[in-house]
mmCIF file of C-alpha atoms in Angstrom:
data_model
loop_
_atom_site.group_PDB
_atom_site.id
_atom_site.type_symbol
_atom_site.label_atom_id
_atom_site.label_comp_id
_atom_site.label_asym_id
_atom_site.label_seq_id
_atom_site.Cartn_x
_atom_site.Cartn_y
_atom_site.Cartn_z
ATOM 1 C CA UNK A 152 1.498 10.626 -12.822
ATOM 2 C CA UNK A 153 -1.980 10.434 -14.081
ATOM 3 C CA UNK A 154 -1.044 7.494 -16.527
ATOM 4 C CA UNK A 155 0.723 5.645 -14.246
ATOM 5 C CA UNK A 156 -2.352 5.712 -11.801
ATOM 6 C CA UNK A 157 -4.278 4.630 -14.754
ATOM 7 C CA UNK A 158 -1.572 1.882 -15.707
ATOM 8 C CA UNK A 159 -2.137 1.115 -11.920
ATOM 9 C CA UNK A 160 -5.962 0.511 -12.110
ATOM 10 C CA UNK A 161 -5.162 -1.728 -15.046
ATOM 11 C CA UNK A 162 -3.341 -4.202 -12.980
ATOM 12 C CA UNK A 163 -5.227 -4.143 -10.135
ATOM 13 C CA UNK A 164 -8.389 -4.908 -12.473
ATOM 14 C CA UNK A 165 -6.400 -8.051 -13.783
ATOM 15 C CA UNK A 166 -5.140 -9.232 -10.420
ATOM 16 C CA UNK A 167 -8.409 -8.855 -9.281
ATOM 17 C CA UNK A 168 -9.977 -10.987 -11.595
ATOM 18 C CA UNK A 169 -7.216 -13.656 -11.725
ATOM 19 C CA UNK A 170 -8.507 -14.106 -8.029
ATOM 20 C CA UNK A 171 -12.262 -13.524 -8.852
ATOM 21 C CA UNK A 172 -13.470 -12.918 -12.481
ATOM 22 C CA UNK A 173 -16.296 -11.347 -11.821
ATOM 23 C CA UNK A 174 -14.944 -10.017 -8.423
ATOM 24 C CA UNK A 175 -17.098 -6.507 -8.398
ATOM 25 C CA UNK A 176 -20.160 -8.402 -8.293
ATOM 26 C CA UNK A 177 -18.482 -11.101 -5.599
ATOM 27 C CA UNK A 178 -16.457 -8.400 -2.825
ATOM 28 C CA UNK A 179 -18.284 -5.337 -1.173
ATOM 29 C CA UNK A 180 -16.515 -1.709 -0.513
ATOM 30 C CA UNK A 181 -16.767 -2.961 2.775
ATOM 31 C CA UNK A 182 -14.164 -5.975 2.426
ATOM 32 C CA UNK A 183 -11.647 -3.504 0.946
ATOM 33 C CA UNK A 184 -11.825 -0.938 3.516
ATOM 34 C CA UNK A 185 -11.399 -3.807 6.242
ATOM 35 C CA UNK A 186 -8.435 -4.815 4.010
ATOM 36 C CA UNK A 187 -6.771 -1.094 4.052
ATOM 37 C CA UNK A 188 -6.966 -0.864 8.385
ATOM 38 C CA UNK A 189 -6.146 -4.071 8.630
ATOM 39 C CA UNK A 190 -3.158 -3.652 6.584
ATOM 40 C CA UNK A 191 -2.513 0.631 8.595
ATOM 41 C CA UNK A 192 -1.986 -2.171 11.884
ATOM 42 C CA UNK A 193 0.221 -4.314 10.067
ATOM 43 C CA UNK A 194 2.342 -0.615 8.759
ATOM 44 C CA UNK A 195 2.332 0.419 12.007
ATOM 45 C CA UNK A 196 4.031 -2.459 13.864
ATOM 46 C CA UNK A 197 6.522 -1.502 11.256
ATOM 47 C CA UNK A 198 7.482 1.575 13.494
ATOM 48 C CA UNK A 199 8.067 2.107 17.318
ATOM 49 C CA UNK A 200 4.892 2.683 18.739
ATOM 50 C CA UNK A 201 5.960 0.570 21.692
ATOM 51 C CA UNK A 202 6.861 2.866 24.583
ATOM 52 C CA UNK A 203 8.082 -0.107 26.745
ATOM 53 C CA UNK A 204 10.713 -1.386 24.611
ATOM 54 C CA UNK A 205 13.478 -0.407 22.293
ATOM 55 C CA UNK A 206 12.256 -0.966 18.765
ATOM 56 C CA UNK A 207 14.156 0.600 15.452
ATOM 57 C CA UNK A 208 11.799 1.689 12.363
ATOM 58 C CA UNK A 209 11.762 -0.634 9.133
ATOM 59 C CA UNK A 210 11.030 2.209 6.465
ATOM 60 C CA UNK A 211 11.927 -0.975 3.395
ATOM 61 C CA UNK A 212 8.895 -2.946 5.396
ATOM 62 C CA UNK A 213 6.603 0.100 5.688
ATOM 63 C CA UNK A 214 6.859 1.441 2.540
ATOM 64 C CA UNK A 215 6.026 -2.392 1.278
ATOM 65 C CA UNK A 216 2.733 -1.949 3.273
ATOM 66 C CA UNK A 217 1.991 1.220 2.026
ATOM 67 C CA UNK A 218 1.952 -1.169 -1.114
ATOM 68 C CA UNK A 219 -0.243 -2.985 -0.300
ATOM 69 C CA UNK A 220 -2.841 -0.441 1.172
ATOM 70 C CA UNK A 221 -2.479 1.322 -2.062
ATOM 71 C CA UNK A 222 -3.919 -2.493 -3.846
ATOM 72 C CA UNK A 223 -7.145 -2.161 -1.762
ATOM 73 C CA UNK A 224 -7.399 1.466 -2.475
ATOM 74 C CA UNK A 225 -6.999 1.047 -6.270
ATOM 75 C CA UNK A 226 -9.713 -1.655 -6.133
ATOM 76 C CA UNK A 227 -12.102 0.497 -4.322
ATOM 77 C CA UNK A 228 -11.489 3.377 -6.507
ATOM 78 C CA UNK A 229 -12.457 0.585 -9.194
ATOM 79 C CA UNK A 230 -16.031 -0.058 -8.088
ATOM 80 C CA UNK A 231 -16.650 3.426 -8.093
ATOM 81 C CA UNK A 232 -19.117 4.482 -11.179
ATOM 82 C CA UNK A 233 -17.548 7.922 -11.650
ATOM 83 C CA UNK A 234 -14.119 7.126 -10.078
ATOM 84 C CA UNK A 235 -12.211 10.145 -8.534
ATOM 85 C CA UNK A 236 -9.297 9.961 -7.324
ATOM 86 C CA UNK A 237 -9.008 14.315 -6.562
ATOM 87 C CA UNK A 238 -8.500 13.980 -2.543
ATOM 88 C CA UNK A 239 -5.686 11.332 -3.529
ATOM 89 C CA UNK A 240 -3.641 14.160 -5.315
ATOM 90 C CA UNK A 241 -4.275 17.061 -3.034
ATOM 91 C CA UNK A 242 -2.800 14.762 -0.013
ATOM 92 C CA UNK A 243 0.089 14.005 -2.337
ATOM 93 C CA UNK A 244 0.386 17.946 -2.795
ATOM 94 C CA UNK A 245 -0.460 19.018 0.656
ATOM 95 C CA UNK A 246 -3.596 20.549 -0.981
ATOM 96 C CA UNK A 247 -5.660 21.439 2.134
ATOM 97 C CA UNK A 248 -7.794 23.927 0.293
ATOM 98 C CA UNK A 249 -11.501 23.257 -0.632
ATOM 99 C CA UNK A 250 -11.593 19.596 1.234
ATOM 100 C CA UNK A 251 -15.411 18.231 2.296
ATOM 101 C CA UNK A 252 -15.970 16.567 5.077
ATOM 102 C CA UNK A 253 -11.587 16.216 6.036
ATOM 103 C CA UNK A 254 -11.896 17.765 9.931
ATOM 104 C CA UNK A 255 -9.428 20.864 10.368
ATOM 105 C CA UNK A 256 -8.566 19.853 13.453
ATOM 106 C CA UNK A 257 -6.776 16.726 11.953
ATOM 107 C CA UNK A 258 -4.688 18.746 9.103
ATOM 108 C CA UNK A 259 -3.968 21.270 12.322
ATOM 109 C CA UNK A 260 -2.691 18.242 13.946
ATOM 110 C CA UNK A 261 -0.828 17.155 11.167
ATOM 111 C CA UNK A 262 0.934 20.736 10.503
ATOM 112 C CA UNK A 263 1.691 21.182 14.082
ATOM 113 C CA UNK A 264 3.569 17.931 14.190
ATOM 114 C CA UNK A 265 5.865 19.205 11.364
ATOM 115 C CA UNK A 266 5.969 22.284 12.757
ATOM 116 C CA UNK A 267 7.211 21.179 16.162
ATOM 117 C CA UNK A 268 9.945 19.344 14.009
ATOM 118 C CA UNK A 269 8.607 15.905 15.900
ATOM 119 C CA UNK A 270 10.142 12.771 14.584
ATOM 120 C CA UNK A 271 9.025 11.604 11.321
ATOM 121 C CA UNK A 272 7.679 7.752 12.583
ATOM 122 C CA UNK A 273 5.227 9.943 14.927
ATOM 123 C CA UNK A 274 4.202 11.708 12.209
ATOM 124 C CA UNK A 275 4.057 8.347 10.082
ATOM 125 C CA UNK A 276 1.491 6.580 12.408
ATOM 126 C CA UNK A 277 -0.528 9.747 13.126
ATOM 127 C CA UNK A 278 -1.193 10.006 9.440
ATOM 128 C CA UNK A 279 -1.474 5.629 9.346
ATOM 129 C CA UNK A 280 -4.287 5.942 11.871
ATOM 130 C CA UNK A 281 -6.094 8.467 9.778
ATOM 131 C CA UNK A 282 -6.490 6.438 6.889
ATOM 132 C CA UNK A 283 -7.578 3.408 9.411
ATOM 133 C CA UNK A 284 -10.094 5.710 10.839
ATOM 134 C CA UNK A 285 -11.527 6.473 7.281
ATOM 135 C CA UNK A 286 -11.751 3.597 6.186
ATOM 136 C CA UNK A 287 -13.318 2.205 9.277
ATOM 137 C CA UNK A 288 -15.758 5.318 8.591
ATOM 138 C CA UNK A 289 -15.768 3.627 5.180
ATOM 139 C CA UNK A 290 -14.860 7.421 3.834
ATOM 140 C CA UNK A 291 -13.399 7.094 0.592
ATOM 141 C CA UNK A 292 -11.688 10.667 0.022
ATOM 142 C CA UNK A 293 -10.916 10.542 3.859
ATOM 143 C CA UNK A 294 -8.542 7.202 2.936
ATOM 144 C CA UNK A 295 -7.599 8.502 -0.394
ATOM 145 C CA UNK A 296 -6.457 12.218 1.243
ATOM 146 C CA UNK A 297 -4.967 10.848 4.212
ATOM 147 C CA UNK A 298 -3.415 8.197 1.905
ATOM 148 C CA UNK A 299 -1.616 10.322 -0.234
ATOM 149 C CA UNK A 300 -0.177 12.355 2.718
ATOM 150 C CA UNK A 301 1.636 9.351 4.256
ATOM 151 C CA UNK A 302 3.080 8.515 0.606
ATOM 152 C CA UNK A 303 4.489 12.225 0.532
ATOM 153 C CA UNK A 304 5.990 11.904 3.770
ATOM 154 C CA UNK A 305 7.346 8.373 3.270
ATOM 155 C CA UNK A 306 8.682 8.253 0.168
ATOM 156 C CA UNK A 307 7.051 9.355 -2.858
ATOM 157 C CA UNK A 308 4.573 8.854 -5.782
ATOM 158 C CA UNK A 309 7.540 6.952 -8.261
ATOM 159 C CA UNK A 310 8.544 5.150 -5.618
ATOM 160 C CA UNK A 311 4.889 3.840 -4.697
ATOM 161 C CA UNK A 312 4.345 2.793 -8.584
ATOM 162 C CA UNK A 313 8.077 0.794 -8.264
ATOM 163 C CA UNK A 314 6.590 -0.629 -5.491
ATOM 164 C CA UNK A 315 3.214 -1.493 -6.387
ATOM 165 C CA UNK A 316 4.431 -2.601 -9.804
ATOM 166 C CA UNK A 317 6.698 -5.048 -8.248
ATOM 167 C CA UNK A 318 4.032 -6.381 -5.484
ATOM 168 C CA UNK A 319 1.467 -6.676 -8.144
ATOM 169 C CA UNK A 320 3.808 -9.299 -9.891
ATOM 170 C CA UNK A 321 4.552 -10.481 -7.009
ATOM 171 C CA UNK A 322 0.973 -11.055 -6.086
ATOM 172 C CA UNK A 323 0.090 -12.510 -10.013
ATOM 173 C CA UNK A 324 3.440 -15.101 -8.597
ATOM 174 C CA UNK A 325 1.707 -16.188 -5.636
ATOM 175 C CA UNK A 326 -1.844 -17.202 -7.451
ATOM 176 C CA UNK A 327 -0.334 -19.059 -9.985
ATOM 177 C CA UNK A 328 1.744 -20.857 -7.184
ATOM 178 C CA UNK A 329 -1.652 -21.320 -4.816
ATOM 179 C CA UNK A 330 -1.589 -18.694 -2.615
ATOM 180 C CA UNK A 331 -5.214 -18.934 -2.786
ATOM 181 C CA UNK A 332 -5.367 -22.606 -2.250
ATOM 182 C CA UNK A 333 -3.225 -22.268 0.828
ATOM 183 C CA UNK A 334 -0.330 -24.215 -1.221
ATOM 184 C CA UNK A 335 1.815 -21.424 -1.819
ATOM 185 C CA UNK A 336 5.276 -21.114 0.641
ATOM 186 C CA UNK A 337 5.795 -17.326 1.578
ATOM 187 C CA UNK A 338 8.709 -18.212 3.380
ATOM 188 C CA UNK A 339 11.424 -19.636 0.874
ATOM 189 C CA UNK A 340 15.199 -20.018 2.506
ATOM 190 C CA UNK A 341 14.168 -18.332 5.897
ATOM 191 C CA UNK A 342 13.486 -14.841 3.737
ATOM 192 C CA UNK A 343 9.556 -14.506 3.458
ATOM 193 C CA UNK A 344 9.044 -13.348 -0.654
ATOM 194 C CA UNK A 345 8.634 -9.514 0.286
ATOM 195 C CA UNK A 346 12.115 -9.343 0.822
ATOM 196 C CA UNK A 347 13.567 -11.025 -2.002
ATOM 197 C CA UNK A 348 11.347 -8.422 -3.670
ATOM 198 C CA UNK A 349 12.957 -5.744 -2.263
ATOM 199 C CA UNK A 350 16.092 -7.007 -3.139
ATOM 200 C CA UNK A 351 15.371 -7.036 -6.804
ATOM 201 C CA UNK A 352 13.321 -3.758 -6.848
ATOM 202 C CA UNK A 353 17.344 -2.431 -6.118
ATOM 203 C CA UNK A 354 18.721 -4.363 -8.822
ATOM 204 C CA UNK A 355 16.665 -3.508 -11.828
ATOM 205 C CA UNK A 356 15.718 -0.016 -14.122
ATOM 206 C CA UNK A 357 12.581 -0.700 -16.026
ATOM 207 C CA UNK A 358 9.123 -3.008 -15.270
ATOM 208 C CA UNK A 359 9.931 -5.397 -17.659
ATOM 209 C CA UNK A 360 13.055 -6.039 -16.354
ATOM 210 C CA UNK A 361 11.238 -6.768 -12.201
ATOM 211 C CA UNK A 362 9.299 -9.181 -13.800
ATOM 212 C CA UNK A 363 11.495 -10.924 -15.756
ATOM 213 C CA UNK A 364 14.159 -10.856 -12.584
ATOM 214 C CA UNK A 365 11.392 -11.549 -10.387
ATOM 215 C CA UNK A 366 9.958 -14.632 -11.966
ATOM 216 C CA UNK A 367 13.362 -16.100 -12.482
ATOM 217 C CA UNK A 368 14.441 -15.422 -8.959
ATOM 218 C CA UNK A 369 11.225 -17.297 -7.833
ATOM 219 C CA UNK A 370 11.343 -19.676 -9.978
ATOM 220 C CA UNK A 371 15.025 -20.881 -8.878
ATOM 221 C CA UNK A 372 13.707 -20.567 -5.458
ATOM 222 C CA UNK A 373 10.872 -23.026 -5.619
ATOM 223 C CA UNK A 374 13.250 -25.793 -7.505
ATOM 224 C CA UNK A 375 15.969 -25.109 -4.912
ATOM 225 C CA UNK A 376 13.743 -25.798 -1.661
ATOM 226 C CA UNK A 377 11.994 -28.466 -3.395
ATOM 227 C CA UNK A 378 15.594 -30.111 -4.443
#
């Protein structure tokens, strides 16, 4: 796991600097941890936190914003001088021993929600608005504990990397196309680009062959709607 974290950091480093090459010295921790609860609002409207109307769950769309969230996290781990990433893999574990500054009464919350067998999108946004809270605290091992829960619950750690593999190409895609610029279409054939993603994360076995699929895919795309 620990070398595909570190293959993680990698990318993140390049993406980052294909949008800003000397982006540590341009962004603040702040603007990532603004980026992360921004993005916990965006995973929970994913679920159905809406008491007066009948919504159903999209896990594919959660877990892709769980993605995401784990892009700012990486980056903030990044700007760390002695990075650490310790609280991340005792919330993947369900570590709760020898945790700073994590309240008990917030693990106690989380265990008694599994213990009452309560459904797992409550669980989901309970552990969604944790990592929102810490980073709005601007609490590092808060976001990275809290972070690593909701994976575990979710889906898991291989899955995340599939994931964030495929939206960091994804992401690479949309600068070179001018996502930055404001020129890039996310919406190509009535399908916005996440879940054409999706749809080739299911097809393929190995990274190289996402990114080769992926490209291709998007490539055809963009000639097609501009035929």
């Amino acid at each position: 796991m620990k070398e595909k974290i570190n293959e993680c950091l990698k990318l993140q480093d390049e993406l980052n600097k294909k949008i800003d090459v000397n982006w540590k010295n341009i962004r603040t921790k702040e603007d990532f941890f603004r980026a992360i609860w921004l993005e916990c609002a965006e995973s929970v409207e994913s679920l159905p936190w809406k008491w007066w109307k009948k919504i159903e769950p999209d896990i594919e769309n959660l877990e892709i914003e769980l993605a995401d969230i784990f892009h700012f996290v990486l980056s903030l781990v990044l700007m760390e001088r002695s990075p650490d990433l310790s609280y991340f893999y005792k919330g993947l574990n369900k570590d709760f021993s020898d945790l700073k500054d994590i309240e008990g009464n917030y693990i106690n919350h989380y265990l008694a929600l599994k213990y009452k067998e309560e459904e797992n999108t409550k669980i989901y946004i309970y552990l969604i608005e944790r990592i929102a809270e810490k980073a709005l605290r601007q609490d590092l091992n808060g976001v990275l504990f809290f972070f690593g829960i909701a994976v575990s619950e979710v889906f898991d750690f291989d899955k995340l990397y599939l994931l964030y593999i495929g939206k960091n190409i994804l992401n690479h895609i949309r600068q070179e196309k001018g996502y930055k610029s404001g020129n890039y279409q996310k919406v190509i054939g009535g399908l916005e680009d996440n879940k054409y993603l999706l749809k080739v994360i299911k097809e393929v076995n190995s990274k190289d062959e996402l990114e080769e699929k992926l490209r291709n895919i998007f490539n055809n795309l963009e000639v097609n709607n501009n035929a």
